[in-house]
Coordinates of C-alpha atoms in Angstrom, one line a residue:
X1 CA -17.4 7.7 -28.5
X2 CA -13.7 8.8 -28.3
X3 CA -14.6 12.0 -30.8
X4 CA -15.1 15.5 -29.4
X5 CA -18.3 16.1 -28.4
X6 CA -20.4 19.6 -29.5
X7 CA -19.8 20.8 -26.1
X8 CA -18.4 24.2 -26.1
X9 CA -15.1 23.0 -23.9
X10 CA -13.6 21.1 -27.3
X11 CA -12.9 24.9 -28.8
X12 CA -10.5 25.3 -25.9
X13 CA -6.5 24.7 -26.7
X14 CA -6.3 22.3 -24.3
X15 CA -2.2 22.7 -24.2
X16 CA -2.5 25.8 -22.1
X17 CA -5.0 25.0 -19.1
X18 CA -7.5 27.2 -17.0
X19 CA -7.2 27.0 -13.8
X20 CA -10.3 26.3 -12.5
X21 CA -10.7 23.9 -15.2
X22 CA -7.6 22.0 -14.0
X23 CA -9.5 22.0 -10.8
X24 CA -12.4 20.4 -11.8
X25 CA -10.7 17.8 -13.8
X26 CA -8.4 17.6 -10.5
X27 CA -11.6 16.7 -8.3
X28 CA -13.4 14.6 -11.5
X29 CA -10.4 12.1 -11.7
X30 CA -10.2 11.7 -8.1
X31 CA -13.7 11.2 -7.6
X32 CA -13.8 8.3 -10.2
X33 CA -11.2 6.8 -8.9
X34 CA -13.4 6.7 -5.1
X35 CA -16.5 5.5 -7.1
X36 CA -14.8 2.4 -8.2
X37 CA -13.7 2.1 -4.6
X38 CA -17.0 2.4 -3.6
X39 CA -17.9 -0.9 -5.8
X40 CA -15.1 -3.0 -4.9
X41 CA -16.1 -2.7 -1.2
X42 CA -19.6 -3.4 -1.7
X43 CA -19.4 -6.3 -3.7
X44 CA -16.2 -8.2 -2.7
X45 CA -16.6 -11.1 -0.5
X46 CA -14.0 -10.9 2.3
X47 CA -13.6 -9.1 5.3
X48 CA -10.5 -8.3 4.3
X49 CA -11.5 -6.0 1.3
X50 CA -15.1 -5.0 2.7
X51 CA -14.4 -4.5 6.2
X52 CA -11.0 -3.4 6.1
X53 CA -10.5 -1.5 3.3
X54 CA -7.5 -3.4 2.4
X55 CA -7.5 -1.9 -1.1
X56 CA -6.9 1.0 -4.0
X57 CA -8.3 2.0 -7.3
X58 CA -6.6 4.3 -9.7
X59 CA -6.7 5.8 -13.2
X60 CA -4.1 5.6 -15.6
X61 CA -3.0 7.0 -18.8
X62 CA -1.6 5.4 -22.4
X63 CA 1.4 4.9 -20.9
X64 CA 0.7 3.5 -17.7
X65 CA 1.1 6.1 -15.5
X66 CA -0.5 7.0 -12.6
X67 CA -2.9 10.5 -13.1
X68 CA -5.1 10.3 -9.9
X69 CA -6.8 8.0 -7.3
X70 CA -8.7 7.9 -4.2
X71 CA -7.2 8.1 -0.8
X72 CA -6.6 4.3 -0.3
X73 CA -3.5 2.3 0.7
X74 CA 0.0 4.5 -0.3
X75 CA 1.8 1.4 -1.0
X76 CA -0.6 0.3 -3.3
X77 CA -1.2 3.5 -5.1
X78 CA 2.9 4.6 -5.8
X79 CA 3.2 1.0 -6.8
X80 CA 0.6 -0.1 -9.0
X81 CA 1.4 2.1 -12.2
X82 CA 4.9 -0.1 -12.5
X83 CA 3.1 -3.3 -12.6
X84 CA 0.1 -1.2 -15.1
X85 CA 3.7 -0.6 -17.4
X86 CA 4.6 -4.3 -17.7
X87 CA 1.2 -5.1 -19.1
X88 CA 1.7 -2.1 -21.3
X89 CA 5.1 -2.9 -22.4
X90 CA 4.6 -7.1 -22.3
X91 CA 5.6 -9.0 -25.1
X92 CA 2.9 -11.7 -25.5
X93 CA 1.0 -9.6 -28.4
X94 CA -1.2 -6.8 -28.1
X95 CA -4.2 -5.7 -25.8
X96 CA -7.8 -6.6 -27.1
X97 CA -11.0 -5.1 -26.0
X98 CA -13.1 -7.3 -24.0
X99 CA -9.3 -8.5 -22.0
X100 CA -8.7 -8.0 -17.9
X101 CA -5.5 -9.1 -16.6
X102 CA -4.6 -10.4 -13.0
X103 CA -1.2 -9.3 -11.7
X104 CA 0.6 -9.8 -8.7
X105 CA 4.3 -10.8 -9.5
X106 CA 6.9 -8.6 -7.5
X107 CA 9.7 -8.7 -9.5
X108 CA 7.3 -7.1 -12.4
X109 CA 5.8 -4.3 -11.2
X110 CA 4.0 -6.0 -8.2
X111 CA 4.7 -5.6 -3.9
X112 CA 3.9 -9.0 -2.4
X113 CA 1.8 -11.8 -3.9
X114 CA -1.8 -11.3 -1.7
X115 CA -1.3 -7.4 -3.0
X116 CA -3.3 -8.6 -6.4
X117 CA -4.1 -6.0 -9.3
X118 CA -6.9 -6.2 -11.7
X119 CA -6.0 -4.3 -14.8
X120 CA -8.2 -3.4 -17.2
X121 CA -7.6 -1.4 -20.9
X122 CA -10.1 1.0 -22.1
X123 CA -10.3 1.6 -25.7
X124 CA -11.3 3.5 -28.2
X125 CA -15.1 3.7 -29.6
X126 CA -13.7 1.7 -33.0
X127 CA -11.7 -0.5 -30.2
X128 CA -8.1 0.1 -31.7
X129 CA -6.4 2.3 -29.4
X130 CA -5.9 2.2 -25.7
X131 CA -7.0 5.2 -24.4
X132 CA -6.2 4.7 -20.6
X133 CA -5.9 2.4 -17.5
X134 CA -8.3 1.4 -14.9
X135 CA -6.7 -0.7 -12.2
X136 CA -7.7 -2.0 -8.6
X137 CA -5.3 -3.7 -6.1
X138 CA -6.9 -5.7 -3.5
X139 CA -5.4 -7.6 -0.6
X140 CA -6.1 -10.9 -0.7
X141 CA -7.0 -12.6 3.0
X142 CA -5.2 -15.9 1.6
X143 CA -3.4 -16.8 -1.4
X144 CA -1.6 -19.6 -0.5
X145 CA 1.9 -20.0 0.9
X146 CA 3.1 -22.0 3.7
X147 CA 0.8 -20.2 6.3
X148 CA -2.6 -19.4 6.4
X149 CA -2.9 -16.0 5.2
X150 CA -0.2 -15.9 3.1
X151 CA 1.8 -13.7 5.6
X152 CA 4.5 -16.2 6.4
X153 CA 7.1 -14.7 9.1
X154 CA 9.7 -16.8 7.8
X155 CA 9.4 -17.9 4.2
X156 CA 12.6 -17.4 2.2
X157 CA 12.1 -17.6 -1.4
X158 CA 8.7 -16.5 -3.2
X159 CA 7.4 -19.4 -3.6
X160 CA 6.4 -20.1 -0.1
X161 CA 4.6 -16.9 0.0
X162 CA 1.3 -17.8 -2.2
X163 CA 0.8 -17.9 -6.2
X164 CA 1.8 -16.0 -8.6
X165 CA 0.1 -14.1 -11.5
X166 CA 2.2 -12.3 -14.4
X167 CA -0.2 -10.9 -16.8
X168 CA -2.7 -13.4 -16.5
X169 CA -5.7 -13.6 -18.4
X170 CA -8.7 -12.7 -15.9
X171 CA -11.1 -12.2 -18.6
X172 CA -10.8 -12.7 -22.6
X173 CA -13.5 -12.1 -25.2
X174 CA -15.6 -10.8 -22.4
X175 CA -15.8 -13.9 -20.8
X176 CA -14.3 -14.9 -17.2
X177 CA -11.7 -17.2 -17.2
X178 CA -13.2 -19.4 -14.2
X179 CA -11.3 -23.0 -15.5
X180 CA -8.1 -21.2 -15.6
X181 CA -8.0 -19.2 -12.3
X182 CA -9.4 -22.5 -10.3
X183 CA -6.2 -24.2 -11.7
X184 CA -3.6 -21.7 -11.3
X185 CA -5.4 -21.5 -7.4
X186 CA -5.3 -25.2 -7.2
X187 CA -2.3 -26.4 -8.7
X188 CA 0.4 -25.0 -6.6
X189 CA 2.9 -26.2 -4.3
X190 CA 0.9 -24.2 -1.7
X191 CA -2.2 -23.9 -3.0
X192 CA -4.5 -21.5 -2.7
X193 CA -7.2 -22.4 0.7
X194 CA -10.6 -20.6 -0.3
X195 CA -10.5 -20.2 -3.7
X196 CA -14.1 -19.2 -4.5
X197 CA -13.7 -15.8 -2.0
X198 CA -10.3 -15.2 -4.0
X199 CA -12.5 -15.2 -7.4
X200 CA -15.3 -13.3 -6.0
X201 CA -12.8 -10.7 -5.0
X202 CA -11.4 -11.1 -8.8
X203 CA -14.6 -10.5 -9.9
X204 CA -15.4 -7.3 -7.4
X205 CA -12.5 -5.7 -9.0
X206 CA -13.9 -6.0 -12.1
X207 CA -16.4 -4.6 -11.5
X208 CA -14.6 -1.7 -9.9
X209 CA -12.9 -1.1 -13.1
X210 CA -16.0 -1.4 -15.3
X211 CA -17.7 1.3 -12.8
X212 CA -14.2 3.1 -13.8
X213 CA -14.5 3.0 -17.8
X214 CA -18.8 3.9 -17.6
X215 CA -17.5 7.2 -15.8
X216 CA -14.4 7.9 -18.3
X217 CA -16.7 7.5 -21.2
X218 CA -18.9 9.7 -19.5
X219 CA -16.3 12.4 -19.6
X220 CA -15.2 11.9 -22.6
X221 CA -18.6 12.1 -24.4
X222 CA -19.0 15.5 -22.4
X223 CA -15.8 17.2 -23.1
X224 CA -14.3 15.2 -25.9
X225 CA -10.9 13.0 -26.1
X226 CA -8.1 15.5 -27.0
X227 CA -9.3 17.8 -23.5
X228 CA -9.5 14.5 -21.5
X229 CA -6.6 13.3 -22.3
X230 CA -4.9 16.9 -22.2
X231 CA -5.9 17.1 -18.5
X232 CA -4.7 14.2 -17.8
X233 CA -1.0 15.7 -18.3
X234 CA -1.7 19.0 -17.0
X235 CA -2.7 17.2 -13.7
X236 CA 0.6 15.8 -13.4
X237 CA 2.4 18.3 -14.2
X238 CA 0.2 20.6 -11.6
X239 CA 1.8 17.8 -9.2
X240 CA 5.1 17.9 -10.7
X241 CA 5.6 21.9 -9.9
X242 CA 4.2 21.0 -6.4
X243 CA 6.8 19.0 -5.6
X244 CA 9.2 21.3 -7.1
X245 CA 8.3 24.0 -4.7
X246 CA 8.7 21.6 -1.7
X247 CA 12.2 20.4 -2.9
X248 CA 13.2 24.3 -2.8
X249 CA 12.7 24.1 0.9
X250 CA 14.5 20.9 1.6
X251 CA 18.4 20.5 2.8
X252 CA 20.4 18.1 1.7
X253 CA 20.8 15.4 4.3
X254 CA 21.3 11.4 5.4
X255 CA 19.8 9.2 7.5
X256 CA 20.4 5.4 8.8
X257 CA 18.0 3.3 10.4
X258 CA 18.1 -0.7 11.7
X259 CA 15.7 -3.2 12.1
X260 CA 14.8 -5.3 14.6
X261 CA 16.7 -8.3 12.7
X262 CA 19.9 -5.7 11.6
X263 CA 19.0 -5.0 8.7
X264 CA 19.9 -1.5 7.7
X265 CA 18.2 1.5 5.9
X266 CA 20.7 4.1 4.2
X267 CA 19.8 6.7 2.6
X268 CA 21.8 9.9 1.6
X269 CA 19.2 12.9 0.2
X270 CA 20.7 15.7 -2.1
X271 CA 18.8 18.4 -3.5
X272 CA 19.4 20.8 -6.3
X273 CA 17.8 23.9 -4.9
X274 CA 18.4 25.9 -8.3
X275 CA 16.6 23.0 -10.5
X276 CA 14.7 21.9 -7.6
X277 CA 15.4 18.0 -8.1
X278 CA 16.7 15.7 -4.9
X279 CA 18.0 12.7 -5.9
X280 CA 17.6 9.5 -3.2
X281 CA 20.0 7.2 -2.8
X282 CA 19.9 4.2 -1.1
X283 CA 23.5 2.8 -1.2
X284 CA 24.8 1.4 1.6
X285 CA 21.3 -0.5 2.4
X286 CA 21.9 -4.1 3.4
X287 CA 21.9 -6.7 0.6
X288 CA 19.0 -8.7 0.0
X289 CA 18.8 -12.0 2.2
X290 CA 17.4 -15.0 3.3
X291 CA 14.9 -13.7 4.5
X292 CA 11.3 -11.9 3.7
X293 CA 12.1 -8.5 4.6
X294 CA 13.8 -8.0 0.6
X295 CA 11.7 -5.0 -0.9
X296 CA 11.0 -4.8 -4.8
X297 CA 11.4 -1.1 -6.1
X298 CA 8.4 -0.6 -6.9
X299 CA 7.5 -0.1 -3.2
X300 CA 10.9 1.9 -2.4
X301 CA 8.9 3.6 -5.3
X302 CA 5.5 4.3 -3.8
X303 CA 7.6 5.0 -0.5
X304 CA 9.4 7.9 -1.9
X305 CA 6.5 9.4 -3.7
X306 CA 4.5 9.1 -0.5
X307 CA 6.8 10.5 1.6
X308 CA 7.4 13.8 -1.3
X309 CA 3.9 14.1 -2.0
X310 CA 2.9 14.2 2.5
X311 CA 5.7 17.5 1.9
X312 CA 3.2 19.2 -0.3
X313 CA 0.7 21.6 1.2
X314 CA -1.1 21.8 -1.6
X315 CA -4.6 19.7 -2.2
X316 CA -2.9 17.8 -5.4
X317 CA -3.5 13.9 -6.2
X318 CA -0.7 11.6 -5.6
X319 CA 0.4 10.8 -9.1
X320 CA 3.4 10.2 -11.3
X321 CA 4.0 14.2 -12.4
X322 CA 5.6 14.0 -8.1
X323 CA 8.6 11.5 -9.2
X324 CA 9.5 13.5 -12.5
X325 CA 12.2 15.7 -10.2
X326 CA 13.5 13.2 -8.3
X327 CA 16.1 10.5 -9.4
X328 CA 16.0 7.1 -7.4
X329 CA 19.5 5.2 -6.8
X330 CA 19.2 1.9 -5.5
X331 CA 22.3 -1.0 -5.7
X332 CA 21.1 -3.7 -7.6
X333 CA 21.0 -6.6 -5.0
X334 CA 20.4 -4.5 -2.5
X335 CA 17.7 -5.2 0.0
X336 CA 15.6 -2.9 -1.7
X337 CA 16.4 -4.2 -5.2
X338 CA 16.0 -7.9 -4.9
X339 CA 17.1 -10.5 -7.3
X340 CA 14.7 -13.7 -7.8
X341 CA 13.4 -15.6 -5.9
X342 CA 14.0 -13.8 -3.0
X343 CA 11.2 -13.9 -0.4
X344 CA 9.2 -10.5 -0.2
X345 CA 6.3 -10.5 1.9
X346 CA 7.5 -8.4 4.9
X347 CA 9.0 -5.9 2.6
X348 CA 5.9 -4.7 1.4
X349 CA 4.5 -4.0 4.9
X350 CA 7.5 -3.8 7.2
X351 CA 10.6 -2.2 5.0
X352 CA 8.1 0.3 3.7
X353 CA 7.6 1.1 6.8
X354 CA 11.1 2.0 7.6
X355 CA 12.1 3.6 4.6
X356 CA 9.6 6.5 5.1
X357 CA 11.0 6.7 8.6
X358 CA 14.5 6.8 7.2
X359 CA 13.7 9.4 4.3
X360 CA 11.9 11.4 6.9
X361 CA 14.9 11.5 9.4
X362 CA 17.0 12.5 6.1
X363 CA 15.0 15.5 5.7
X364 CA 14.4 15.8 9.4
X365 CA 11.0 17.2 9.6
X366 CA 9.4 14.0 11.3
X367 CA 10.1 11.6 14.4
X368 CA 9.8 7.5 13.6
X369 CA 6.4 6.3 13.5
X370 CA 5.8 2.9 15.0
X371 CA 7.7 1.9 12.4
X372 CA 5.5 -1.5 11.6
X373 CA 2.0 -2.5 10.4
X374 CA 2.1 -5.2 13.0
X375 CA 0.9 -8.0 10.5
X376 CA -1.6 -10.8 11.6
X377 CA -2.9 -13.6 10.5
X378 CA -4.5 -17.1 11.6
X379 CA -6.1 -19.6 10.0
X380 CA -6.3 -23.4 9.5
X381 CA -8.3 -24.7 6.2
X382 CA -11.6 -22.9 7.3
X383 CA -10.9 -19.7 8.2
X384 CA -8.2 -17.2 7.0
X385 CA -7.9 -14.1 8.5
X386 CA -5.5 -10.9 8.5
X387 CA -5.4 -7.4 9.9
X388 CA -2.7 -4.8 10.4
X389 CA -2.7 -2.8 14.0
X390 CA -2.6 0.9 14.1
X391 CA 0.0 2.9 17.2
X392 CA 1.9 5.7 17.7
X393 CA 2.7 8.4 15.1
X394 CA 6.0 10.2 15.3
X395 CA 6.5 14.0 15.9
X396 CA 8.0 16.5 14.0
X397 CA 7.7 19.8 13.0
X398 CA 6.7 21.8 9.6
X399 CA 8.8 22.5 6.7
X400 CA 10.1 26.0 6.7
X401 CA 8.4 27.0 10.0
X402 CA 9.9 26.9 13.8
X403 CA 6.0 25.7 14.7
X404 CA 6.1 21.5 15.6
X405 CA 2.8 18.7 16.5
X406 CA 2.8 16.3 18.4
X407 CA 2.2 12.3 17.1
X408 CA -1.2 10.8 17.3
X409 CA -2.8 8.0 19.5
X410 CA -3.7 4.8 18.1
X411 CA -3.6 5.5 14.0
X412 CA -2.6 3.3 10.8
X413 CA 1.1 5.4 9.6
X414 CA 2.4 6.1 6.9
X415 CA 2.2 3.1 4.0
X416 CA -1.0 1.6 5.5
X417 CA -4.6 3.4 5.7
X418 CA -6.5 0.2 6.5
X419 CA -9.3 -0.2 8.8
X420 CA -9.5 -2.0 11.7
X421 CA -12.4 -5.1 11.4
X422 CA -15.5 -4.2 13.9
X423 CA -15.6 -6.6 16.9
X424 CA -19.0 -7.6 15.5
X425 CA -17.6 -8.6 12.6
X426 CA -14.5 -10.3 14.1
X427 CA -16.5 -12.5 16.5
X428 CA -19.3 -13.2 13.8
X429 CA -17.0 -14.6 11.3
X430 CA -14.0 -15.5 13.4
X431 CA -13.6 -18.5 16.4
X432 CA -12.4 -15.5 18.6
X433 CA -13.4 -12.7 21.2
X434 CA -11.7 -9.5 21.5
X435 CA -11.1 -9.2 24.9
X436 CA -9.4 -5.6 25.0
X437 CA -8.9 -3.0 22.6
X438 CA -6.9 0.0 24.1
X439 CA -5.0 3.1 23.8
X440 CA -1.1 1.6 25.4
X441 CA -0.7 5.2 27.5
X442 CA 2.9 6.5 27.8
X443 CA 4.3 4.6 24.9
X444 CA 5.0 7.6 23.2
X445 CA 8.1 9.0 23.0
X446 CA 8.8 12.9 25.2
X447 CA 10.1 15.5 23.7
X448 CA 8.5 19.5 23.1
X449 CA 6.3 17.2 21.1
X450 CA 5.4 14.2 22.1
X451 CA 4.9 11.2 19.9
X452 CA 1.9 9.3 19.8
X453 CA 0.8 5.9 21.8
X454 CA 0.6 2.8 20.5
X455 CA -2.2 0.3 21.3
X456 CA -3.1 -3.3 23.2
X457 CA -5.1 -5.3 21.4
X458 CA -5.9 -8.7 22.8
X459 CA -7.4 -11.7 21.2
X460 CA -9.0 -14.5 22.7
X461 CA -9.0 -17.5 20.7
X462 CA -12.0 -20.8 20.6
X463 CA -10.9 -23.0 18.0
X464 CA -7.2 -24.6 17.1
X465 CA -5.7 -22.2 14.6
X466 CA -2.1 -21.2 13.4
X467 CA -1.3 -17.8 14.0
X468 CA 1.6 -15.9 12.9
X469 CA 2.9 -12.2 13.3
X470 CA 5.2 -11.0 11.2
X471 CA 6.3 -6.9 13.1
X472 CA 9.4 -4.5 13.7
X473 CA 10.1 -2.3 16.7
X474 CA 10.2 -5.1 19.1
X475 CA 14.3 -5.0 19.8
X476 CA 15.0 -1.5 18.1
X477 CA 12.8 1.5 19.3
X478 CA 11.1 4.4 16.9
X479 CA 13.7 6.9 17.1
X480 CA 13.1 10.2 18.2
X481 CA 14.7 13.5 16.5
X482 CA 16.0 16.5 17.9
X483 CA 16.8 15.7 20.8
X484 CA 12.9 14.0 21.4
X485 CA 12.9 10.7 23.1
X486 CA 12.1 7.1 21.1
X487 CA 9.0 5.6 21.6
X488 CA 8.4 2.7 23.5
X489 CA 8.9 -0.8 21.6
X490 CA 6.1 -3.2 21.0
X491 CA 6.1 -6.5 22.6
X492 CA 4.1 -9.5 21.8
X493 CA 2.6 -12.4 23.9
X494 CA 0.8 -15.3 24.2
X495 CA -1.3 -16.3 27.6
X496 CA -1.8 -19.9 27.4
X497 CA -5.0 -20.6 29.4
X498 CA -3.1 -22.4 32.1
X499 CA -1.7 -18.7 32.8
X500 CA 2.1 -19.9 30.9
X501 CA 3.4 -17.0 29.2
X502 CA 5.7 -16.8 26.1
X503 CA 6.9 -13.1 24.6
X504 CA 7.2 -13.9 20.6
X505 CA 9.7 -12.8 18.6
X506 CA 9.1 -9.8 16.0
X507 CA 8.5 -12.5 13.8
X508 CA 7.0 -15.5 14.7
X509 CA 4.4 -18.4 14.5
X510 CA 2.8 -20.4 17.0
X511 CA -0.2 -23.0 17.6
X512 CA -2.7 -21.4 19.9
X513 CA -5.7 -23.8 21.4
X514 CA -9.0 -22.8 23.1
X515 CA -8.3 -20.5 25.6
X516 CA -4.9 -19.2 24.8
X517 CA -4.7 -15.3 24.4
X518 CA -2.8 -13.2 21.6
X519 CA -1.4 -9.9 23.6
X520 CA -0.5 -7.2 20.9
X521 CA 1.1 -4.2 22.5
X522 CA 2.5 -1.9 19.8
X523 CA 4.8 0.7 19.7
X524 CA 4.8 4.6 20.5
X525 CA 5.9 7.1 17.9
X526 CA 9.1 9.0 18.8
X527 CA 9.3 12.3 20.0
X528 CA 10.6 15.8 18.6
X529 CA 12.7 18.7 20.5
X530 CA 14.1 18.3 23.7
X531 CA 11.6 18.0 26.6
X532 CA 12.2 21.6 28.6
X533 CA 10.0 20.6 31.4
X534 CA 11.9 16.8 31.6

């Protein structure tokens, strides 16, 4: 029912909103948005999206843009309303009702190919008009490529990352498209290597959305279409003034970080204190190569409005009203504006990762982070697995204020909020043991405020499997700032169980047999302010 309901709320002029009504529409988005959360994750099928949470849902409006969603993966959530927009704006004829579409290409709209989105239209009661957006992104634990996992450390065009989905028909007429996906799974180069847990996942996202349109129909039947959809705007632009304020408070300023494999970060902030606008650019970045660390811009994207939302004090949902005063230059060919077919995977997880450093040393409220999400994987045809590793948060200081904090122990930073799988869980469904899980003490950075330390995890493995890590921060250290210390680099190791050791690259792959250990130390967050005591 997409009319007004009798409900007193519909006499309201809905361009001029209450405040406390803004509030509760605020809180009522956001909290469908963790509903459909809560579905995904209780019925998808791998460990991945159950256990570790590797996942976001989000509402959006006619137009594709983002208007709230639940505290879930950053990446995911700044980046999903551009690949929402090329369904919107995609030229194979119009939406119908009883149509899902599968997404996961990054050079429309998408991050990397296991990052797959489930979009969904929701239509009006007569089913002619789109009247928003539900979408989930899930991380798939394999999706084919030339490595288990589909987190190779050294693939160099797309194709050897996994499959690709542009605007694919998930489910038309109401019906799920089960022929079609075990084709496009199967009949790949790479092909996919547990395609029934890639279409239960599909089909958990679906359901995620559903659980998404039976709570916006809810809300509309209570307070009517025109209000709804009036809120909608008013919440971004709530966020839009939010980051206004912030900007006033910012200094122009530049920043330049490197990666472990030289590839540099540039970027040159300069904010409009009058207008309150900053524009970002990024020239002077590195050119894409030949290589997997290439970044599309729809994660420079969700990096920028992560970063500009985390300078808001106020309780407002990330959204798209926080881009609208800031302008985003980035070089064509640049690293972070590939050309096809260039090889993405690491960008997604690892450039992301720098870039927020890099914008936050620009505005130089906050130390470097460890700078990585530490990406691993193993498999063989059986078993696929994949987790992220959390470390040391960088320290800094508040915006406008003399009054600093220190980084924090053993926590997923910036782009990633993942979970860690449970042991249990691991060793149930896993040929491995987890020998040692551990806070890596003094691996933080000094300074008047310390950064935080990074962790050892170690991994003991029972059955022949390929593992690859694909990191950062293993040559080049997390930087401190103002005169703070960097954090300690991460290292990783293999203990072959004739007691041989071999330190692996930031990137690397390697054969382990029964017996051999996987040593993960990673790194510290830097420090802030000169130690006074040192």
């Amino acid at each position: 029912n997409s009319q007004p309901s009798s409900n007193s709320s519909q006499e309201e002029n809905p361009s001029a909103p209450d405040p406390v009504r803004l509030e509760v529409f605020k809180n009522r988005y956001q909290f469908i948005a963790e509903q459909m959360g809560i579905v995904l994750q209780n019925t998808a099928a791998s460990v991945n999206i159950k256990e570790r949470l590797d996942f976001s849902c989000a509402i959006f409006d006619q137009q594709g843009d983002l208007v709230a969603n639940a505290p879930h993966i950053p990446v995911h959530l700044g980046s999903m309303s551009e690949s929402v927009k090329a369904l919107v704006n995609h030229p194979g004829g119009s939406l119908q009702p009883g149509q899902v579409y599968l997404s996961n290409n990054p050079y429309n709209g998408g991050t990397h190919l296991p990052d797959v989105t489930v979009i969904t239209p929701m239509f009006d009661g007569q089913g002619q008009t789109v009247l928003f957006y539900l979408a989930s992104r899930g991380h798939q634990a394999d999706l084919g490529g030339i490595t288990p996992g589909s987190m190779p450390p050294h693939s160099k065009t797309i194709a050897e990352e996994g499959i690709l989905f542009d605007n694919q028909l998930l489910v038309n007429g109401g019906q799920f498209q089960d022929g079609a996906m075990r084709a496009h799974l199967r009949e790949s180069p790479y092909p996919a290597r547990n395609p029934d847990q890639n279409l239960a996942d599909f089909k958990a996202q679906i359901a995620a959305n559903a659980r998404g349109i039976q709570a916006l129909t809810q809300m509309v039947e209570e307070y009517g279409i025109t209000v709804v959809q009036a809120y909608m705007k008013h919440v971004q632009n709530n966020a839009e003034q939010a980051v206004r304020e912030a900007i006033g408070s910012l200094q122009s300023g530049q920043f330049t970080t490197v990666m472990d494999n030289g590839i540099q970060i540039a970027v040159k902030i300069t904010v409009d204190a009058q207008e309150k606008t900053a524009t970002i650019d990024f020239t002077g970045t590195s050119p894409q190569g030949n290589h997997n660390f290439n970044t599309p811009t729809a994660v420079v994207q969700a990096v920028v409005l992560y970063v500009f939302r985390t300078l808001v004090q106020d309780s407002i949902p990330l959204n798209a009203g926080c881009l609208k005063p800031l302008q985003l230059i980035i070089p064509p060919g640049c690293l972070l504006n590939p050309q096809y077919p260039a090889a993405v995977v690491a960008g997604n997880v690892e450039t992301s990762q720098t870039i927020a450093d890099t914008l936050y040393g620009a505005i130089g409220c906050l130390a470097a982070s460890q700078g990585t999400m530490n990406n691993l994987t193993f498999g063989d045809g059986q078993y696929q697995y994949y987790e992220t590793i959390c470390g040391g948060s960088g320290a800094g200081k508040y915006l406008g204020t003399t009054q600093g904090f220190a980084g924090t122990d053993a926590v997923q930073t910036h782009m990633t909020n993942s979970r860690i799988t449970d042991p249990e869980i691991l060793e149930s469904r896993f040929p491995v043991s987890l020998d040692r899980f551990a806070i890596r003490q003094h691996s933080g950075g000094r300074g008047q405020f310390c950064g935080g330390n990074g962790v050892i995890r170690q991994l003991q493995f029972h059955h022949p499997l390929t593992v690859s890590i694909l990191s950062n921060r293993r040559r080049v250290a997390p930087f401190g700032l103002a005169g703070g210390e960097a954090g300690q680099r991460g290292e990783n190791l293999v203990i072959r169980a004739n007691g041989d050791r071999l330190i692996l690259d930031s990137c690397a792959q390697v054969d382990l047999q029964p017996g051999d250990r996987l040593v993960i130390s990673t790194p510290g967050g830097g420090g802030y302010g000169e130690d006074l005591q040192a």
